[in-house]
Structures are given as C-alpha cells and as structure tokens.
Amino acid sequence: AQKITQTQPGMFVQEKEAVTLDCTYDTSDQSYGLFWYKQPSSGEMIFLIYQGSYDEQNATEGRYSLNFQKARKSANLVISASQLGDSAMYFCAMREGWGSGGYQKVTFGTGTKLQVIP
Amino acid sequence: DTAVSQTPKYLVTQMGNDKSIKCEQNLGHDTMYWYKQDSKKFLKIMFSYNNKELIINETVPNRFSPKSPDKAHLNLHINSLELGDSAVYFCASSPSTGGKSPNYGYTFGSGTRLTVV
C-alpha cells in the first residue's frame, strides 16, 4: 500500500485564487510528521510546512496552511492568493519511525504539478 | 553559506565508469540521507546515516556505496554505472529525532543530475 498518496498529478489555478493540493497518508505509528515541499523547475527542494501528529492546530506558514484531518488521514496543502512563482511540483511527505537514535524515514508522494495562470 | 552542498551539480559519464558525489552540511545536523529522484519525479530514499552510522539501507544495488567520514559529510560512490542510474540524486540532512520542532523537515542539497551515456 502507498504510504503517501497524491491523487492530483496536475492542477491549474488562476493567479490570486486559493488552491488545495490533496494528500492522504497511511501509517500505524502514533507519532509521525507530515511535510510539504516545493520543487520549482530549477530543481531544488524547498521545505514549506510541517505538521506533527500530536499538533492540535493546523500548521500555517505565510500563504501556506496545512489542513490536517487526522481521522481521515489527510494533510492537504492550501495555498492562498496564488502567485506565478508558485508554479512548481509539490510533494507531500511523511516521517515515521520516531526514535531516540536519530532514526527517521521520510516517504514522499508522487507529487502534484501546480501551474498558476495569469 | 550553503547549508547542504552537493558536488558536482551535473555529472555526465559513460556506462561502466565509477563516480562519486560529495555532500557536506554545515547545520550541525546528526542525520544525513541520499535520495534518488527518477525521471517521473519520484523520490526514493537510498541511505541514511546518523552520526556516521548507517541506519537506513534500502534495496539499492551494491554498486552504490555511501561513506560518511564524519557527521557533516556523506558521500555516494557508484561503481560500474548503468543507463538506469541516470537520475537526480539529492543529499539531505535533519536533526536527530526526539522533541518537537516547528521546522522538523529535511534540508536538501541542490541535487546532482547524473546522466549515464
């Protein structure tokens, strides 16, 4: 079974509008972390936002917010007021294996390509 | 100062050659990783080291050998390169687990685009 599922291979959004990128996950761990990364066409991986499994509030970072629904095992990324520079691949990821020895394994989804239209 | 630096950024080489990719981080992180991103953009973990100790070793051909001389460096050596090894290889680092942090993600290097011809 896929650990991280991103069902939208590609999305379009009009500039200045909000967009939601979907992510569902599968884990039996009680402690885990969820991340979103952005990969623009230049290729670098940029950390956007983090949500811990025990965090009660949804994470927010500027125009990014993570809509965390634990019972549904979903961690959707919401980008408000889209900008042309938001055009990129977006990856959802999950960290499991939270241990004392520095062990952690992060699994990535297949990504969603977002294109912002002027 | 680049937090996680990889060299080289581009590597074009012939089948059968041996090559190395170097990675260094100046963040004081204890854990470092190698990921492979294929042509479909799928990111898959290959190896992870914590304080120079190998802790994750995914199913990767033994032509790939990581080496961590100290916790700030993790190099990847590839023997007998094959066409299917063409990909982007990312190095990343993170703090050790334990405790919450608002920025508990990886910091990635800029990637090494390997092309085997």
PDB file of C-alpha atoms in Angstrom:
ATOM      1  CA  ALA A   1       0.000   0.000   0.000  1.00  0.00           C
ATOM      2  CA  GLN A   2       1.142   3.520  -0.759  1.00  0.00           C
ATOM      3  CA  LYS A   3       2.278   5.387   2.314  1.00  0.00           C
ATOM      4  CA  ILE A   4       1.598   8.794   0.789  1.00  0.00           C
ATOM      5  CA  THR A   5      -0.962   9.323  -1.947  1.00  0.00           C
ATOM      6  CA  GLN A   6      -1.270  12.447  -4.031  1.00  0.00           C
ATOM      7  CA  THR A   7      -4.121  11.889  -6.443  1.00  0.00           C
ATOM      8  CA  GLN A   8      -3.706  15.065  -8.486  1.00  0.00           C
ATOM      9  CA  PRO A   9      -0.824  14.738 -10.950  1.00  0.00           C
ATOM     10  CA  GLY A  10      -1.503  18.252 -12.231  1.00  0.00           C
ATOM     11  CA  MET A  11      -3.501  21.295 -11.178  1.00  0.00           C
ATOM     12  CA  PHE A  12      -4.216  24.722 -12.621  1.00  0.00           C
ATOM     13  CA  VAL A  13      -5.136  27.775 -10.593  1.00  0.00           C
ATOM     14  CA  GLN A  14      -5.814  31.366 -11.528  1.00  0.00           C
ATOM     15  CA  GLU A  15      -3.421  33.911 -10.084  1.00  0.00           C
ATOM     16  CA  LYS A  16      -4.636  35.367  -6.741  1.00  0.00           C
ATOM     17  CA  GLU A  17      -7.002  32.468  -6.122  1.00  0.00           C
ATOM     18  CA  ALA A  18      -6.592  29.787  -3.460  1.00  0.00           C
ATOM     19  CA  VAL A  19      -5.784  26.179  -4.312  1.00  0.00           C
ATOM     20  CA  THR A  20      -5.828  22.945  -2.323  1.00  0.00           C
ATOM     21  CA  LEU A  21      -3.401  20.131  -3.047  1.00  0.00           C
ATOM     22  CA  ASP A  22      -4.550  16.786  -1.723  1.00  0.00           C
ATOM     23  CA  CYS A  23      -2.523  14.322   0.314  1.00  0.00           C
ATOM     24  CA  THR A  24      -3.572  11.205   2.173  1.00  0.00           C
ATOM     25  CA  TYR A  25      -1.251   9.008   4.195  1.00  0.00           C
ATOM     26  CA  ASP A  26      -1.126   5.593   5.752  1.00  0.00           C
ATOM     27  CA  THR A  27       0.740   4.739   8.939  1.00  0.00           C
ATOM     28  CA  SER A  28       0.273   2.690  12.081  1.00  0.00           C
ATOM     29  CA  ASP A  29       2.640   4.931  14.064  1.00  0.00           C
ATOM     30  CA  GLN A  30       1.149   7.193  16.720  1.00  0.00           C
ATOM     31  CA  SER A  31       3.919   9.746  16.329  1.00  0.00           C
ATOM     32  CA  TYR A  32       4.612  10.952  12.852  1.00  0.00           C
ATOM     33  CA  GLY A  33       5.214  14.138  10.964  1.00  0.00           C
ATOM     34  CA  LEU A  34       3.799  15.454   7.724  1.00  0.00           C
ATOM     35  CA  PHE A  35       5.567  17.831   5.371  1.00  0.00           C
ATOM     36  CA  TRP A  36       5.112  19.653   2.152  1.00  0.00           C
ATOM     37  CA  TYR A  37       7.972  20.502  -0.152  1.00  0.00           C
ATOM     38  CA  LYS A  38       8.054  22.633  -3.270  1.00  0.00           C
ATOM     39  CA  GLN A  39      10.273  21.813  -6.237  1.00  0.00           C
ATOM     40  CA  PRO A  40      10.401  24.597  -8.835  1.00  0.00           C
ATOM     41  CA  SER A  41      11.703  23.964 -12.333  1.00  0.00           C
ATOM     42  CA  SER A  42      15.206  24.842 -11.126  1.00  0.00           C
ATOM     43  CA  GLY A  43      15.151  21.540  -9.236  1.00  0.00           C
ATOM     44  CA  GLU A  44      15.848  22.396  -5.619  1.00  0.00           C
ATOM     45  CA  MET A  45      13.632  21.037  -2.847  1.00  0.00           C
ATOM     46  CA  ILE A  46      12.178  23.739  -0.631  1.00  0.00           C
ATOM     47  CA  PHE A  47      10.601  22.950   2.726  1.00  0.00           C
ATOM     48  CA  LEU A  48       7.216  24.654   3.085  1.00  0.00           C
ATOM     49  CA  ILE A  49       5.347  23.447   6.138  1.00  0.00           C
ATOM     50  CA  TYR A  50       5.310  20.802   8.860  1.00  0.00           C
ATOM     51  CA  GLN A  51       2.534  19.220  10.925  1.00  0.00           C
ATOM     52  CA  GLY A  52       3.165  16.879  13.832  1.00  0.00           C
ATOM     53  CA  SER A  53       0.669  14.137  14.524  1.00  0.00           C
ATOM     54  CA  TYR A  54       0.024  15.482  18.015  1.00  0.00           C
ATOM     55  CA  ASP A  55      -0.361  19.096  16.946  1.00  0.00           C
ATOM     56  CA  GLU A  56      -3.933  20.143  17.530  1.00  0.00           C
ATOM     57  CA  GLN A  57      -3.777  23.287  15.452  1.00  0.00           C
ATOM     58  CA  ASN A  58      -3.348  23.239  11.706  1.00  0.00           C
ATOM     59  CA  ALA A  59       0.091  24.480  10.707  1.00  0.00           C
ATOM     60  CA  THR A  60       0.395  27.777   8.872  1.00  0.00           C
ATOM     61  CA  GLU A  61       3.369  29.463   7.236  1.00  0.00           C
ATOM     62  CA  GLY A  62       2.529  32.688   5.465  1.00  0.00           C
ATOM     63  CA  ARG A  63       0.309  31.837   2.493  1.00  0.00           C
ATOM     64  CA  TYR A  64       0.624  28.116   3.160  1.00  0.00           C
ATOM     65  CA  SER A  65      -1.600  26.204   5.530  1.00  0.00           C
ATOM     66  CA  LEU A  66      -1.927  22.508   6.144  1.00  0.00           C
ATOM     67  CA  ASN A  67      -5.442  21.182   6.557  1.00  0.00           C
ATOM     68  CA  PHE A  68      -4.781  18.246   8.884  1.00  0.00           C
ATOM     69  CA  GLN A  69      -7.627  15.778   9.351  1.00  0.00           C
ATOM     70  CA  LYS A  70      -6.191  13.000  11.461  1.00  0.00           C
ATOM     71  CA  ALA A  71      -9.203  10.690  11.409  1.00  0.00           C
ATOM     72  CA  ARG A  72      -9.305  10.849   7.625  1.00  0.00           C
ATOM     73  CA  LYS A  73      -5.503  10.616   7.408  1.00  0.00           C
ATOM     74  CA  SER A  74      -5.320  13.608   5.179  1.00  0.00           C
ATOM     75  CA  ALA A  75      -2.899  16.522   5.129  1.00  0.00           C
ATOM     76  CA  ASN A  76      -3.909  18.850   2.331  1.00  0.00           C
ATOM     77  CA  LEU A  77      -1.864  21.918   1.465  1.00  0.00           C
ATOM     78  CA  VAL A  78      -3.758  25.138   0.939  1.00  0.00           C
ATOM     79  CA  ILE A  79      -2.043  27.970  -0.886  1.00  0.00           C
ATOM     80  CA  SER A  80      -3.880  31.243  -0.609  1.00  0.00           C
ATOM     81  CA  ALA A  81      -3.579  34.095  -3.105  1.00  0.00           C
ATOM     82  CA  SER A  82      -1.605  32.099  -5.669  1.00  0.00           C
ATOM     83  CA  GLN A  83       1.323  33.797  -7.366  1.00  0.00           C
ATOM     84  CA  LEU A  84       3.062  32.976 -10.636  1.00  0.00           C
ATOM     85  CA  GLY A  85       6.096  31.906  -8.628  1.00  0.00           C
ATOM     86  CA  ASP A  86       4.032  29.165  -7.011  1.00  0.00           C
ATOM     87  CA  SER A  87       4.150  27.171 -10.253  1.00  0.00           C
ATOM     88  CA  ALA A  88       6.123  24.074  -9.269  1.00  0.00           C
ATOM     89  CA  MET A  89       5.907  20.429  -8.226  1.00  0.00           C
ATOM     90  CA  TYR A  90       4.609  19.950  -4.702  1.00  0.00           C
ATOM     91  CA  PHE A  91       5.446  16.884  -2.667  1.00  0.00           C
ATOM     92  CA  CYS A  92       3.701  15.640   0.422  1.00  0.00           C
ATOM     93  CA  ALA A  93       5.891  13.576   2.742  1.00  0.00           C
ATOM     94  CA  MET A  94       5.597  11.676   5.995  1.00  0.00           C
ATOM     95  CA  ARG A  95       8.171  10.905   8.648  1.00  0.00           C
ATOM     96  CA  GLU A  96       7.771   7.677  10.599  1.00  0.00           C
ATOM     97  CA  GLY A  97       9.951   5.729  12.987  1.00  0.00           C
ATOM     98  CA  TRP A  98      10.372   8.438  15.573  1.00  0.00           C
ATOM     99  CA  GLY A  99      13.070   7.067  17.809  1.00  0.00           C
ATOM    100  CA  SER A 100      15.811   8.110  20.160  1.00  0.00           C
ATOM    101  CA  GLY A 101      18.661   7.164  17.910  1.00  0.00           C
ATOM    102  CA  GLY A 102      18.076   9.654  15.168  1.00  0.00           C
ATOM    103  CA  TYR A 103      16.205   7.150  13.095  1.00  0.00           C
ATOM    104  CA  GLN A 104      13.592   8.603  10.867  1.00  0.00           C
ATOM    105  CA  LYS A 105      12.388   7.630   7.479  1.00  0.00           C
ATOM    106  CA  VAL A 106      10.611  10.073   5.257  1.00  0.00           C
ATOM    107  CA  THR A 107       8.464   8.813   2.419  1.00  0.00           C
ATOM    108  CA  PHE A 108       7.406  11.117  -0.382  1.00  0.00           C
ATOM    109  CA  GLY A 109       4.288  11.144  -2.507  1.00  0.00           C
ATOM    110  CA  THR A 110       4.422  11.218  -6.287  1.00  0.00           C
ATOM    111  CA  GLY A 111       3.883  14.965  -6.417  1.00  0.00           C
ATOM    112  CA  THR A 112       1.392  17.404  -7.887  1.00  0.00           C
ATOM    113  CA  LYS A 113       2.421  19.807 -10.614  1.00  0.00           C
ATOM    114  CA  LEU A 114       0.779  23.161  -9.983  1.00  0.00           C
ATOM    115  CA  GLN A 115       0.553  25.758 -12.716  1.00  0.00           C
ATOM    116  CA  VAL A 116      -0.575  29.265 -11.882  1.00  0.00           C
ATOM    117  CA  ILE A 117      -2.285  31.053 -14.773  1.00  0.00           C
ATOM    118  CA  PRO A 118      -2.008  34.832 -15.081  1.00  0.00           C
TER     119      PRO A 118
ATOM    120  CA  ASP B   1      26.726  29.951   3.275  1.00  0.00           C
ATOM    121  CA  THR B   2      25.079  26.947   1.673  1.00  0.00           C
ATOM    122  CA  ALA B   3      23.517  24.721   4.311  1.00  0.00           C
ATOM    123  CA  VAL B   4      23.741  21.446   2.377  1.00  0.00           C
ATOM    124  CA  SER B   5      26.116  21.486  -0.561  1.00  0.00           C
ATOM    125  CA  GLN B   6      26.489  18.780  -3.154  1.00  0.00           C
ATOM    126  CA  THR B   7      29.138  18.467  -5.794  1.00  0.00           C
ATOM    127  CA  PRO B   8      29.081  18.172  -8.690  1.00  0.00           C
ATOM    128  CA  LYS B   9      25.778  19.693  -9.798  1.00  0.00           C
ATOM    129  CA  TYR B  10      25.933  17.896 -13.134  1.00  0.00           C
ATOM    130  CA  LEU B  11      27.695  14.670 -13.980  1.00  0.00           C
ATOM    131  CA  VAL B  12      27.782  13.091 -17.424  1.00  0.00           C
ATOM    132  CA  THR B  13      29.660   9.843 -17.711  1.00  0.00           C
ATOM    133  CA  GLN B  14      29.881   6.669 -19.750  1.00  0.00           C
ATOM    134  CA  MET B  15      28.464   3.300 -18.798  1.00  0.00           C
ATOM    135  CA  GLY B  16      30.840   1.239 -16.753  1.00  0.00           C
ATOM    136  CA  ASN B  17      32.604   4.163 -15.124  1.00  0.00           C
ATOM    137  CA  ASP B  18      32.888   4.740 -11.380  1.00  0.00           C
ATOM    138  CA  LYS B  19      31.876   8.114  -9.977  1.00  0.00           C
ATOM    139  CA  SER B  20      31.386   9.849  -6.648  1.00  0.00           C
ATOM    140  CA  ILE B  21      29.048  12.564  -5.432  1.00  0.00           C
ATOM    141  CA  LYS B  22      30.010  14.547  -2.357  1.00  0.00           C
ATOM    142  CA  CYS B  23      27.740  16.124   0.227  1.00  0.00           C
ATOM    143  CA  GLU B  24      28.508  18.399   3.141  1.00  0.00           C
ATOM    144  CA  GLN B  25      26.227  20.126   5.637  1.00  0.00           C
ATOM    145  CA  ASN B  26      27.070  22.952   7.997  1.00  0.00           C
ATOM    146  CA  LEU B  27      23.856  22.849  10.015  1.00  0.00           C
ATOM    147  CA  GLY B  28      25.157  20.672  12.820  1.00  0.00           C
ATOM    148  CA  HIS B  29      22.605  18.002  11.946  1.00  0.00           C
ATOM    149  CA  ASP B  30      23.221  14.441  13.070  1.00  0.00           C
ATOM    150  CA  THR B  31      21.452  12.629  10.251  1.00  0.00           C
ATOM    151  CA  MET B  32      22.135  12.666   6.540  1.00  0.00           C
ATOM    152  CA  TYR B  33      20.411  10.977   3.611  1.00  0.00           C
ATOM    153  CA  TRP B  34      20.683  10.135  -0.042  1.00  0.00           C
ATOM    154  CA  TYR B  35      17.549  10.196  -2.173  1.00  0.00           C
ATOM    155  CA  LYS B  36      17.146   9.329  -5.837  1.00  0.00           C
ATOM    156  CA  GLN B  37      14.633  11.195  -7.994  1.00  0.00           C
ATOM    157  CA  ASP B  38      13.788   9.407 -11.201  1.00  0.00           C
ATOM    158  CA  SER B  39      12.540  10.820 -14.488  1.00  0.00           C
ATOM    159  CA  LYS B  40       8.958  10.721 -13.201  1.00  0.00           C
ATOM    160  CA  LYS B  41      10.000  12.884 -10.239  1.00  0.00           C
ATOM    161  CA  PHE B  42       9.532  10.062  -7.744  1.00  0.00           C
ATOM    162  CA  LEU B  43      11.777  10.485  -4.702  1.00  0.00           C
ATOM    163  CA  LYS B  44      13.053   7.329  -3.069  1.00  0.00           C
ATOM    164  CA  ILE B  45      15.330   7.039  -0.077  1.00  0.00           C
ATOM    165  CA  MET B  46      18.536   5.133  -0.614  1.00  0.00           C
ATOM    166  CA  PHE B  47      20.608   5.534   2.537  1.00  0.00           C
ATOM    167  CA  SER B  48      20.657   7.318   5.853  1.00  0.00           C
ATOM    168  CA  TYR B  49      23.472   7.876   8.317  1.00  0.00           C
ATOM    169  CA  ASN B  50      23.215   9.065  11.883  1.00  0.00           C
ATOM    170  CA  ASN B  51      26.481  10.241  13.414  1.00  0.00           C
ATOM    171  CA  LYS B  52      28.473   8.260  10.839  1.00  0.00           C
ATOM    172  CA  GLU B  53      26.445   5.092  11.445  1.00  0.00           C
ATOM    173  CA  LEU B  54      24.380   3.567   8.649  1.00  0.00           C
ATOM    174  CA  ILE B  55      20.757   3.365   9.815  1.00  0.00           C
ATOM    175  CA  ILE B  56      18.782   3.032   6.602  1.00  0.00           C
ATOM    176  CA  ASN B  57      19.902   0.947   3.684  1.00  0.00           C
ATOM    177  CA  GLU B  58      17.077   0.487   1.225  1.00  0.00           C
ATOM    178  CA  THR B  59      17.096  -2.055  -1.554  1.00  0.00           C
ATOM    179  CA  VAL B  60      19.776  -0.480  -3.658  1.00  0.00           C
ATOM    180  CA  PRO B  61      22.274  -2.295  -5.908  1.00  0.00           C
ATOM    181  CA  ASN B  62      25.536  -2.870  -4.076  1.00  0.00           C
ATOM    182  CA  ARG B  63      27.234  -0.836  -6.784  1.00  0.00           C
ATOM    183  CA  PHE B  64      26.116   2.109  -4.649  1.00  0.00           C
ATOM    184  CA  SER B  65      28.206   2.624  -1.548  1.00  0.00           C
ATOM    185  CA  PRO B  66      27.772   5.502   0.871  1.00  0.00           C
ATOM    186  CA  LYS B  67      30.598   6.743   3.045  1.00  0.00           C
ATOM    187  CA  SER B  68      30.376   9.091   5.994  1.00  0.00           C
ATOM    188  CA  PRO B  69      33.804  10.201   7.267  1.00  0.00           C
ATOM    189  CA  ASP B  70      32.143  12.442   9.859  1.00  0.00           C
ATOM    190  CA  LYS B  71      28.633  13.578  10.641  1.00  0.00           C
ATOM    191  CA  ALA B  72      28.929  16.618   8.383  1.00  0.00           C
ATOM    192  CA  HIS B  73      29.770  14.614   5.266  1.00  0.00           C
ATOM    193  CA  LEU B  74      28.029  11.861   3.354  1.00  0.00           C
ATOM    194  CA  ASN B  75      29.432  10.805   0.011  1.00  0.00           C
ATOM    195  CA  LEU B  76      27.968   8.431  -2.537  1.00  0.00           C
ATOM    196  CA  HIS B  77      30.176   6.250  -4.685  1.00  0.00           C
ATOM    197  CA  ILE B  78      28.736   4.411  -7.660  1.00  0.00           C
ATOM    198  CA  ASN B  79      30.612   1.609  -9.401  1.00  0.00           C
ATOM    199  CA  SER B  80      30.031   0.310 -12.908  1.00  0.00           C
ATOM    200  CA  LEU B  81      27.461   2.915 -13.832  1.00  0.00           C
ATOM    201  CA  GLU B  82      24.441   1.781 -15.847  1.00  0.00           C
ATOM    202  CA  LEU B  83      21.996   3.704 -18.016  1.00  0.00           C
ATOM    203  CA  GLY B  84      19.278   3.204 -15.390  1.00  0.00           C
ATOM    204  CA  ASP B  85      21.333   5.088 -12.829  1.00  0.00           C
ATOM    205  CA  SER B  86      20.568   8.323 -14.665  1.00  0.00           C
ATOM    206  CA  ALA B  87      18.594  10.433 -12.199  1.00  0.00           C
ATOM    207  CA  VAL B  88      18.868  13.364  -9.856  1.00  0.00           C
ATOM    208  CA  TYR B  89      20.481  12.452  -6.555  1.00  0.00           C
ATOM    209  CA  PHE B  90      19.650  14.551  -3.533  1.00  0.00           C
ATOM    210  CA  CYS B  91      21.540  14.735  -0.306  1.00  0.00           C
ATOM    211  CA  ALA B  92      19.608  15.908   2.750  1.00  0.00           C
ATOM    212  CA  SER B  93      20.150  16.369   6.460  1.00  0.00           C
ATOM    213  CA  SER B  94      17.994  16.673   9.544  1.00  0.00           C
ATOM    214  CA  PRO B  95      18.327  16.965  13.294  1.00  0.00           C
ATOM    215  CA  SER B  96      18.088  13.761  15.299  1.00  0.00           C
ATOM    216  CA  THR B  97      14.597  12.764  16.256  1.00  0.00           C
ATOM    217  CA  GLY B  98      13.273  13.460  19.689  1.00  0.00           C
ATOM    218  CA  GLY B  99      11.338  16.518  20.641  1.00  0.00           C
ATOM    219  CA  LYS B 100       9.191  18.704  18.521  1.00  0.00           C
ATOM    220  CA  SER B 101      10.470  21.354  16.277  1.00  0.00           C
ATOM    221  CA  PRO B 102       8.470  23.662  14.062  1.00  0.00           C
ATOM    222  CA  ASN B 103      10.900  23.027  11.236  1.00  0.00           C
ATOM    223  CA  TYR B 104      11.475  19.350  11.560  1.00  0.00           C
ATOM    224  CA  GLY B 105      11.951  18.629   7.929  1.00  0.00           C
ATOM    225  CA  TYR B 106      14.913  17.820   5.813  1.00  0.00           C
ATOM    226  CA  THR B 107      17.204  20.417   4.396  1.00  0.00           C
ATOM    227  CA  PHE B 108      18.055  19.336   0.885  1.00  0.00           C
ATOM    228  CA  GLY B 109      21.082  19.954  -1.226  1.00  0.00           C
ATOM    229  CA  SER B 110      20.523  21.335  -4.709  1.00  0.00           C
ATOM    230  CA  GLY B 111      20.809  17.897  -6.307  1.00  0.00           C
ATOM    231  CA  THR B 112      23.247  16.214  -8.682  1.00  0.00           C
ATOM    232  CA  ARG B 113      21.926  15.414 -12.128  1.00  0.00           C
ATOM    233  CA  LEU B 114      23.660  12.226 -13.219  1.00  0.00           C
ATOM    234  CA  THR B 115      23.461  11.245 -16.873  1.00  0.00           C
ATOM    235  CA  VAL B 116      24.918   7.940 -17.958  1.00  0.00           C
ATOM    236  CA  VAL B 117      25.527   7.609 -21.687  1.00  0.00           C
TER     237      VAL B 117
END
